[in-house]
Amino acid sequence: MGIGQMLALVIFVLVIVGIFKLVRIVPQGFEWTVETFGKYTRTLSPGLHFLMPFYQSVGRKINMMEQVLDVPSQDVITKDNAVVRVDGVVFYQVLDASKAAYEVSNLEQASLALIMTNIRTVLGSMDLDESLSQRDGINAKLLRVVDEATHPWGVKVNRIEIKDIAPPRDLIDAMARQMKAEREKRANILDAEGFRQAAILKAEGEKQSVILAAEGEKEAAFRAAEARERSAEAEAKATTMVSEAISNGNVNALNYFVANNYVDALKEMAKSPNQKMLLLPIEATGILGSLAGIAELAKDSLAQQQKSIAQAPPR
């Protein structure tokens, strides 16, 4: 092969390389930086672009899509000296390709170190119970701090999620015993409250029962007093009628009064539980006379009623 052919081949290769250096196609979701003799000049957006071969070159190819970064698990000491194992996940997106390319050497490694450090800081300021129950608060604090720290790098941190907070096994067993004791305590309190309520209701029922019994006894006493009062009025009226009949010369009324009391006395003596045998020297003629007086008194009373009806003026 001659010198001319060799020169032509070299020129052909240089042309091909120049064409490849001249034309640049940036895929969707990426941005490329352009360097002129090693210095950043501009950023290429997705599409077709032309560069000056051997004068301009592509510097960094930056992924502009949202990316996921796994945070490896690490041991963290909480405020109450409990050791927990924590891991998480981060969602971030590059907004400025030039800053992401030239403001930080290794964006992913720097972001990961920053996130792990802030996880230890946030959890170290909280008790174990707070760190287990306030997962949303931890995520919000981490997001605010990390997003502010990565802003000079042209990065927007969208979400930070703590995946797992795992205490040691002995601490989990202690928490389980504590939870069981707390539940038994609440159960005992509820039982005591139930017994207390039942005792209160029972006392209220007994109180109401005593009140109702007292009201019943009061009503019964009132009724008994009223009955005695009416009986006394009837007795007084009967005595008055007998007295008037005696004053009018009617001896049968007196016999009726004496016989009535005599019969009542016999009833009371017969009802006595201590008497097995009763011997009474009763004079038959006296009883017959009393009964005859009762009959005469009844006749006189009937005659007076008929006379009153006859003398009444017609309506």
mmCIF file of C-alpha atoms in Angstrom, residues 24-306:
data_model
loop_
_atom_site.group_PDB
_atom_site.id
_atom_site.type_symbol
_atom_site.label_atom_id
_atom_site.label_comp_id
_atom_site.label_asym_id
_atom_site.label_seq_id
_atom_site.Cartn_x
_atom_site.Cartn_y
_atom_site.Cartn_z
ATOM 1 C CA ARG A 24 -25.093 14.306 19.242
ATOM 2 C CA ILE A 25 -28.555 12.856 20.043
ATOM 3 C CA VAL A 26 -29.642 13.318 23.687
ATOM 4 C CA PRO A 27 -32.284 10.748 24.781
ATOM 5 C CA GLN A 28 -35.483 11.760 26.561
ATOM 6 C CA GLY A 29 -35.123 12.130 30.325
ATOM 7 C CA PHE A 30 -31.452 13.107 30.156
ATOM 8 C CA GLU A 31 -29.425 16.281 29.847
ATOM 9 C CA TRP A 32 -25.794 16.444 28.746
ATOM 10 C CA THR A 33 -23.279 19.109 29.620
ATOM 11 C CA VAL A 34 -20.992 20.572 26.962
ATOM 12 C CA GLU A 35 -17.350 21.359 27.766
ATOM 13 C CA THR A 36 -15.031 23.490 25.677
ATOM 14 C CA PHE A 37 -11.464 22.491 26.319
ATOM 15 C CA GLY A 38 -12.644 21.034 29.662
ATOM 16 C CA LYS A 39 -14.728 24.052 30.760
ATOM 17 C CA TYR A 40 -18.520 23.899 31.096
ATOM 18 C CA THR A 41 -20.263 26.059 28.533
ATOM 19 C CA ARG A 42 -23.862 24.868 28.116
ATOM 20 C CA THR A 43 -26.372 22.037 28.635
ATOM 21 C CA LEU A 44 -27.928 19.926 25.900
ATOM 22 C CA SER A 45 -31.622 19.116 26.238
ATOM 23 C CA PRO A 46 -33.174 15.945 24.711
ATOM 24 C CA GLY A 47 -32.974 15.947 20.891
ATOM 25 C CA LEU A 48 -30.476 16.430 18.043
ATOM 26 C CA HIS A 49 -27.461 18.700 18.582
ATOM 27 C CA PHE A 50 -24.251 19.595 16.724
ATOM 28 C CA LEU A 51 -20.882 20.118 18.346
ATOM 29 C CA MET A 52 -17.543 21.320 16.995
ATOM 30 C CA PRO A 53 -15.352 18.224 16.790
ATOM 31 C CA PHE A 54 -12.123 18.316 18.816
ATOM 32 C CA TYR A 55 -13.185 21.724 20.136
ATOM 33 C CA GLN A 56 -16.302 20.830 22.142
ATOM 34 C CA SER A 57 -17.061 17.594 23.975
ATOM 35 C CA VAL A 58 -19.765 16.044 26.120
ATOM 36 C CA GLY A 59 -18.941 16.405 29.812
ATOM 37 C CA ARG A 60 -21.572 14.670 32.043
ATOM 38 C CA LYS A 61 -24.711 12.764 31.161
ATOM 39 C CA ILE A 62 -27.266 13.582 33.873
ATOM 40 C CA ASN A 63 -30.464 11.587 34.459
ATOM 41 C CA MET A 64 -33.275 14.121 34.949
ATOM 42 C CA MET A 65 -35.964 11.586 35.856
ATOM 43 C CA GLU A 66 -37.074 10.881 39.441
ATOM 44 C CA GLN A 67 -34.801 8.266 40.964
ATOM 45 C CA VAL A 68 -34.989 5.938 43.932
ATOM 46 C CA LEU A 69 -32.138 5.581 46.374
ATOM 47 C CA ASP A 70 -32.141 2.805 48.973
ATOM 48 C CA VAL A 71 -30.785 3.811 52.366
ATOM 49 C CA PRO A 72 -28.940 0.844 53.933
ATOM 50 C CA SER A 73 -29.807 -0.182 57.460
ATOM 51 C CA GLN A 74 -27.787 1.295 60.312
ATOM 52 C CA ASP A 75 -27.825 1.195 64.116
ATOM 53 C CA VAL A 76 -29.170 4.339 65.770
ATOM 54 C CA ILE A 77 -29.174 5.209 69.483
ATOM 55 C CA THR A 78 -32.337 6.977 70.617
ATOM 56 C CA LYS A 79 -32.639 9.627 73.292
ATOM 57 C CA ASP A 80 -33.367 7.017 75.984
ATOM 58 C CA ASN A 81 -30.293 4.959 74.959
ATOM 59 C CA ALA A 82 -32.197 2.278 73.032
ATOM 60 C CA VAL A 83 -30.416 0.855 70.001
ATOM 61 C CA VAL A 84 -32.627 0.425 66.927
ATOM 62 C CA ARG A 85 -31.859 -0.646 63.383
ATOM 63 C CA VAL A 86 -33.228 1.744 60.719
ATOM 64 C CA ASP A 87 -33.388 1.714 56.939
ATOM 65 C CA GLY A 88 -35.286 3.757 54.388
ATOM 66 C CA VAL A 89 -35.815 4.866 50.822
ATOM 67 C CA VAL A 90 -35.402 8.273 49.114
ATOM 68 C CA PHE A 91 -37.062 9.671 45.985
ATOM 69 C CA TYR A 92 -35.172 12.546 44.379
ATOM 70 C CA GLN A 93 -34.931 14.335 41.035
ATOM 71 C CA VAL A 94 -32.230 16.473 39.437
ATOM 72 C CA LEU A 95 -33.519 19.900 38.420
ATOM 73 C CA ASP A 96 -30.265 21.588 37.374
ATOM 74 C CA ALA A 97 -27.887 19.357 35.415
ATOM 75 C CA SER A 98 -24.909 21.739 35.631
ATOM 76 C CA LYS A 99 -25.064 21.970 39.427
ATOM 77 C CA ALA A 100 -25.551 18.202 39.812
ATOM 78 C CA ALA A 101 -22.540 17.667 37.559
ATOM 79 C CA TYR A 102 -20.091 20.222 38.934
ATOM 80 C CA GLU A 103 -21.203 21.216 42.475
ATOM 81 C CA VAL A 104 -20.721 17.753 43.974
ATOM 82 C CA SER A 105 -18.300 15.011 43.046
ATOM 83 C CA ASN A 106 -20.564 11.986 43.512
ATOM 84 C CA LEU A 107 -24.198 12.993 43.827
ATOM 85 C CA GLU A 108 -25.582 9.623 44.887
ATOM 86 C CA GLN A 109 -22.910 8.943 47.484
ATOM 87 C CA ALA A 110 -23.131 12.463 48.904
ATOM 88 C CA SER A 111 -26.915 12.302 49.154
ATOM 89 C CA LEU A 112 -26.774 8.902 50.836
ATOM 90 C CA ALA A 113 -24.243 10.062 53.434
ATOM 91 C CA LEU A 114 -26.298 13.183 54.151
ATOM 92 C CA ILE A 115 -29.528 11.184 54.599
ATOM 93 C CA MET A 116 -27.959 8.588 56.908
ATOM 94 C CA THR A 117 -26.424 11.300 59.064
ATOM 95 C CA ASN A 118 -29.715 13.138 59.431
ATOM 96 C CA ILE A 119 -31.539 9.886 60.266
ATOM 97 C CA ARG A 120 -29.194 9.431 63.230
ATOM 98 C CA THR A 121 -29.684 13.067 64.225
ATOM 99 C CA VAL A 122 -33.484 12.999 64.110
ATOM 100 C CA LEU A 123 -33.923 9.629 65.826
ATOM 101 C CA GLY A 124 -31.262 10.490 68.396
ATOM 102 C CA SER A 125 -33.397 13.408 69.588
ATOM 103 C CA MET A 126 -36.469 11.212 70.164
ATOM 104 C CA ASP A 127 -37.419 8.527 72.674
ATOM 105 C CA LEU A 128 -37.998 4.975 71.532
ATOM 106 C CA ASP A 129 -41.771 5.253 71.906
ATOM 107 C CA GLU A 130 -41.779 8.472 69.871
ATOM 108 C CA SER A 131 -39.622 6.980 67.122
ATOM 109 C CA LEU A 132 -41.952 3.980 66.820
ATOM 110 C CA SER A 133 -45.191 5.961 66.857
ATOM 111 C CA GLN A 134 -44.277 9.168 64.975
ATOM 112 C CA ARG A 135 -43.128 7.762 61.658
ATOM 113 C CA ASP A 136 -44.744 10.587 59.677
ATOM 114 C CA GLY A 137 -43.063 13.216 61.832
ATOM 115 C CA ILE A 138 -39.655 11.612 61.281
ATOM 116 C CA ASN A 139 -40.195 11.538 57.515
ATOM 117 C CA ALA A 140 -41.249 15.190 57.471
ATOM 118 C CA LYS A 141 -38.190 16.317 59.465
ATOM 119 C CA LEU A 142 -35.810 14.338 57.276
ATOM 120 C CA LEU A 143 -37.396 15.651 54.090
ATOM 121 C CA ARG A 144 -37.135 19.273 55.207
ATOM 122 C CA VAL A 145 -33.502 19.013 56.310
ATOM 123 C CA VAL A 146 -32.211 16.928 53.386
ATOM 124 C CA ASP A 147 -34.056 18.927 50.731
ATOM 125 C CA GLU A 148 -32.579 22.148 52.081
ATOM 126 C CA ALA A 149 -29.084 20.635 52.172
ATOM 127 C CA THR A 150 -29.222 19.258 48.617
ATOM 128 C CA HIS A 151 -30.690 22.397 47.048
ATOM 129 C CA PRO A 152 -27.224 23.814 46.098
ATOM 130 C CA TRP A 153 -26.600 20.592 44.155
ATOM 131 C CA GLY A 154 -29.597 21.214 41.896
ATOM 132 C CA VAL A 155 -31.497 18.295 43.429
ATOM 133 C CA LYS A 156 -35.089 18.182 44.640
ATOM 134 C CA VAL A 157 -35.826 15.528 47.298
ATOM 135 C CA ASN A 158 -39.489 14.608 46.884
ATOM 136 C CA ARG A 159 -39.982 11.961 49.569
ATOM 137 C CA ILE A 160 -38.082 10.216 52.335
ATOM 138 C CA GLU A 161 -39.677 7.143 53.858
ATOM 139 C CA ILE A 162 -38.407 5.161 56.845
ATOM 140 C CA LYS A 163 -39.041 1.547 55.902
ATOM 141 C CA ASP A 164 -38.335 -0.195 59.185
ATOM 142 C CA ILE A 165 -37.345 0.634 62.774
ATOM 143 C CA ALA A 166 -36.342 -2.613 64.474
ATOM 144 C CA PRO A 167 -35.451 -2.638 68.194
ATOM 145 C CA PRO A 168 -33.370 -5.510 69.609
ATOM 146 C CA ARG A 169 -35.100 -8.788 70.468
ATOM 147 C CA ASP A 170 -34.831 -8.384 74.240
ATOM 148 C CA LEU A 171 -36.302 -4.896 73.968
ATOM 149 C CA ILE A 172 -39.206 -6.241 71.886
ATOM 150 C CA ASP A 173 -39.891 -8.870 74.566
ATOM 151 C CA ALA A 174 -39.810 -6.188 77.283
ATOM 152 C CA MET A 175 -42.221 -4.034 75.272
ATOM 153 C CA ALA A 176 -44.543 -7.027 74.857
ATOM 154 C CA ARG A 177 -44.528 -7.634 78.618
ATOM 155 C CA GLN A 178 -45.145 -3.946 79.244
ATOM 156 C CA MET A 179 -48.067 -3.945 76.802
ATOM 157 C CA LYS A 180 -49.524 -7.041 78.459
ATOM 158 C CA ALA A 181 -49.213 -5.460 81.900
ATOM 159 C CA GLU A 182 -50.831 -2.271 80.639
ATOM 160 C CA ARG A 183 -53.750 -4.199 79.172
ATOM 161 C CA GLU A 184 -54.211 -6.165 82.403
ATOM 162 C CA LYS A 185 -54.127 -2.878 84.305
ATOM 163 C CA ARG A 186 -56.839 -1.409 82.075
ATOM 164 C CA ALA A 187 -58.896 -4.605 82.464
ATOM 165 C CA ASN A 188 -58.612 -4.431 86.259
ATOM 166 C CA ILE A 189 -59.591 -0.778 86.210
ATOM 167 C CA LEU A 190 -62.638 -1.579 84.080
ATOM 168 C CA ASP A 191 -63.603 -4.435 86.425
ATOM 169 C CA ALA A 192 -63.232 -2.192 89.471
ATOM 170 C CA GLU A 193 -65.274 0.497 87.763
ATOM 171 C CA GLY A 194 -67.968 -2.075 86.982
ATOM 172 C CA PHE A 195 -68.072 -3.286 90.606
ATOM 173 C CA ARG A 196 -68.204 0.302 91.802
ATOM 174 C CA GLN A 197 -71.075 1.123 89.489
ATOM 175 C CA ALA A 198 -72.919 -2.025 90.545
ATOM 176 C CA ALA A 199 -72.457 -1.142 94.227
ATOM 177 C CA ILE A 200 -73.724 2.374 93.576
ATOM 178 C CA LEU A 201 -76.778 1.068 91.734
ATOM 179 C CA LYS A 202 -77.443 -1.481 94.519
ATOM 180 C CA ALA A 203 -77.171 1.231 97.174
ATOM 181 C CA GLU A 204 -79.480 3.466 95.165
ATOM 182 C CA GLY A 205 -81.976 0.593 94.866
ATOM 183 C CA GLU A 206 -81.854 -0.140 98.588
ATOM 184 C CA LYS A 207 -82.249 3.546 99.338
ATOM 185 C CA GLN A 208 -85.253 3.772 97.044
ATOM 186 C CA SER A 209 -86.698 0.611 98.602
ATOM 187 C CA VAL A 210 -86.351 2.038 102.120
ATOM 188 C CA ILE A 211 -87.934 5.293 100.978
ATOM 189 C CA LEU A 212 -90.858 3.464 99.387
ATOM 190 C CA ALA A 213 -91.272 1.266 102.475
ATOM 191 C CA ALA A 214 -91.314 4.353 104.708
ATOM 192 C CA GLU A 215 -93.847 5.974 102.408
ATOM 193 C CA GLY A 216 -95.988 2.808 102.593
ATOM 194 C CA GLU A 217 -95.787 2.679 106.374
ATOM 195 C CA LYS A 218 -96.666 6.355 106.531
ATOM 196 C CA GLU A 219 -99.676 5.800 104.271
ATOM 197 C CA ALA A 220 -100.745 2.732 106.276
ATOM 198 C CA ALA A 221 -100.456 4.640 109.546
ATOM 199 C CA PHE A 222 -102.480 7.468 108.054
ATOM 200 C CA ARG A 223 -105.163 5.017 106.896
ATOM 201 C CA ALA A 224 -105.218 3.289 110.289
ATOM 202 C CA ALA A 225 -105.513 6.602 112.109
ATOM 203 C CA GLU A 226 -108.297 7.606 109.747
ATOM 204 C CA ALA A 227 -110.100 4.299 110.386
ATOM 205 C CA ARG A 228 -109.750 4.725 114.166
ATOM 206 C CA GLU A 229 -111.025 8.249 113.872
ATOM 207 C CA ARG A 230 -114.089 7.103 111.941
ATOM 208 C CA SER A 231 -114.654 4.255 114.398
ATOM 209 C CA ALA A 232 -114.451 6.693 117.296
ATOM 210 C CA GLU A 233 -116.883 9.022 115.522
ATOM 211 C CA ALA A 234 -119.295 6.155 114.970
ATOM 212 C CA GLU A 235 -118.955 5.054 118.604
ATOM 213 C CA ALA A 236 -119.513 8.586 119.788
ATOM 214 C CA LYS A 237 -122.544 8.934 117.538
ATOM 215 C CA ALA A 238 -123.954 5.633 118.786
ATOM 216 C CA THR A 239 -123.392 6.706 122.401
ATOM 217 C CA THR A 240 -125.119 10.014 121.686
ATOM 218 C CA MET A 241 -128.107 8.248 120.144
ATOM 219 C CA VAL A 242 -128.366 5.876 123.121
ATOM 220 C CA SER A 243 -128.104 8.789 125.537
ATOM 221 C CA GLU A 244 -130.891 10.630 123.726
ATOM 222 C CA ALA A 245 -133.059 7.513 123.720
ATOM 223 C CA ILE A 246 -132.510 7.047 127.482
ATOM 224 C CA SER A 247 -133.302 10.683 128.145
ATOM 225 C CA ASN A 248 -136.545 10.189 126.234
ATOM 226 C CA GLY A 249 -137.439 7.296 128.539
ATOM 227 C CA ASN A 250 -136.611 4.435 126.136
ATOM 228 C CA VAL A 251 -134.916 1.751 128.293
ATOM 229 C CA ASN A 252 -134.508 -0.613 125.334
ATOM 230 C CA ALA A 253 -131.708 1.589 124.007
ATOM 231 C CA LEU A 254 -129.783 1.057 127.217
ATOM 232 C CA ASN A 255 -130.333 -2.673 126.987
ATOM 233 C CA TYR A 256 -129.028 -2.624 123.403
ATOM 234 C CA PHE A 257 -125.921 -0.720 124.411
ATOM 235 C CA VAL A 258 -125.171 -3.054 127.314
ATOM 236 C CA ALA A 259 -125.867 -6.184 125.267
ATOM 237 C CA ASN A 260 -123.653 -4.985 122.419
ATOM 238 C CA ASN A 261 -120.712 -4.353 124.731
ATOM 239 C CA TYR A 262 -121.396 -7.650 126.489
ATOM 240 C CA VAL A 263 -121.229 -9.568 123.217
ATOM 241 C CA ASP A 264 -118.015 -7.787 122.186
ATOM 242 C CA ALA A 265 -116.419 -8.697 125.502
ATOM 243 C CA LEU A 266 -117.358 -12.334 124.947
ATOM 244 C CA LYS A 267 -115.733 -12.266 121.479
ATOM 245 C CA GLU A 268 -112.461 -10.901 122.852
ATOM 246 C CA MET A 269 -112.406 -13.509 125.606
ATOM 247 C CA ALA A 270 -113.060 -16.272 123.102
ATOM 248 C CA LYS A 271 -110.187 -15.084 120.841
ATOM 249 C CA SER A 272 -107.616 -15.122 123.659
ATOM 250 C CA PRO A 273 -104.931 -17.792 122.911
ATOM 251 C CA ASN A 274 -104.330 -18.468 126.637
ATOM 252 C CA GLN A 275 -107.864 -19.657 127.329
ATOM 253 C CA LYS A 276 -108.500 -23.362 126.846
ATOM 254 C CA MET A 277 -111.878 -23.435 128.656
ATOM 255 C CA LEU A 278 -114.297 -20.650 129.408
ATOM 256 C CA LEU A 279 -117.027 -20.928 132.128
ATOM 257 C CA LEU A 280 -119.374 -17.999 132.241
ATOM 258 C CA PRO A 281 -122.337 -17.785 134.605
ATOM 259 C CA ILE A 282 -124.669 -16.283 132.074
ATOM 260 C CA GLU A 283 -128.225 -15.480 133.101
ATOM 261 C CA ALA A 284 -130.470 -16.488 130.252
ATOM 262 C CA THR A 285 -133.253 -14.119 131.173
ATOM 263 C CA GLY A 286 -130.842 -11.202 131.155
ATOM 264 C CA ILE A 287 -129.678 -12.043 127.628
ATOM 265 C CA LEU A 288 -133.228 -12.570 126.435
ATOM 266 C CA GLY A 289 -134.228 -9.276 127.945
ATOM 267 C CA SER A 290 -131.382 -7.578 126.201
ATOM 268 C CA LEU A 291 -132.317 -9.201 122.894
ATOM 269 C CA ALA A 292 -135.915 -8.140 123.416
ATOM 270 C CA GLY A 293 -134.726 -4.594 124.055
ATOM 271 C CA ILE A 294 -132.744 -4.730 120.811
ATOM 272 C CA ALA A 295 -135.860 -5.876 118.945
ATOM 273 C CA GLU A 296 -137.998 -3.128 120.492
ATOM 274 C CA LEU A 297 -135.380 -0.551 119.647
ATOM 275 C CA ALA A 298 -135.328 -1.721 116.055
ATOM 276 C CA LYS A 299 -139.132 -1.494 115.869
ATOM 277 C CA ASP A 300 -139.151 2.013 117.287
ATOM 278 C CA SER A 301 -136.522 3.095 114.822
ATOM 279 C CA LEU A 302 -138.505 1.624 111.910
ATOM 280 C CA ALA A 303 -141.690 3.307 113.091
ATOM 281 C CA GLN A 304 -139.991 6.667 113.348
ATOM 282 C CA GLN A 305 -138.662 6.324 109.798
ATOM 283 C CA GLN A 306 -142.128 5.475 108.445
#
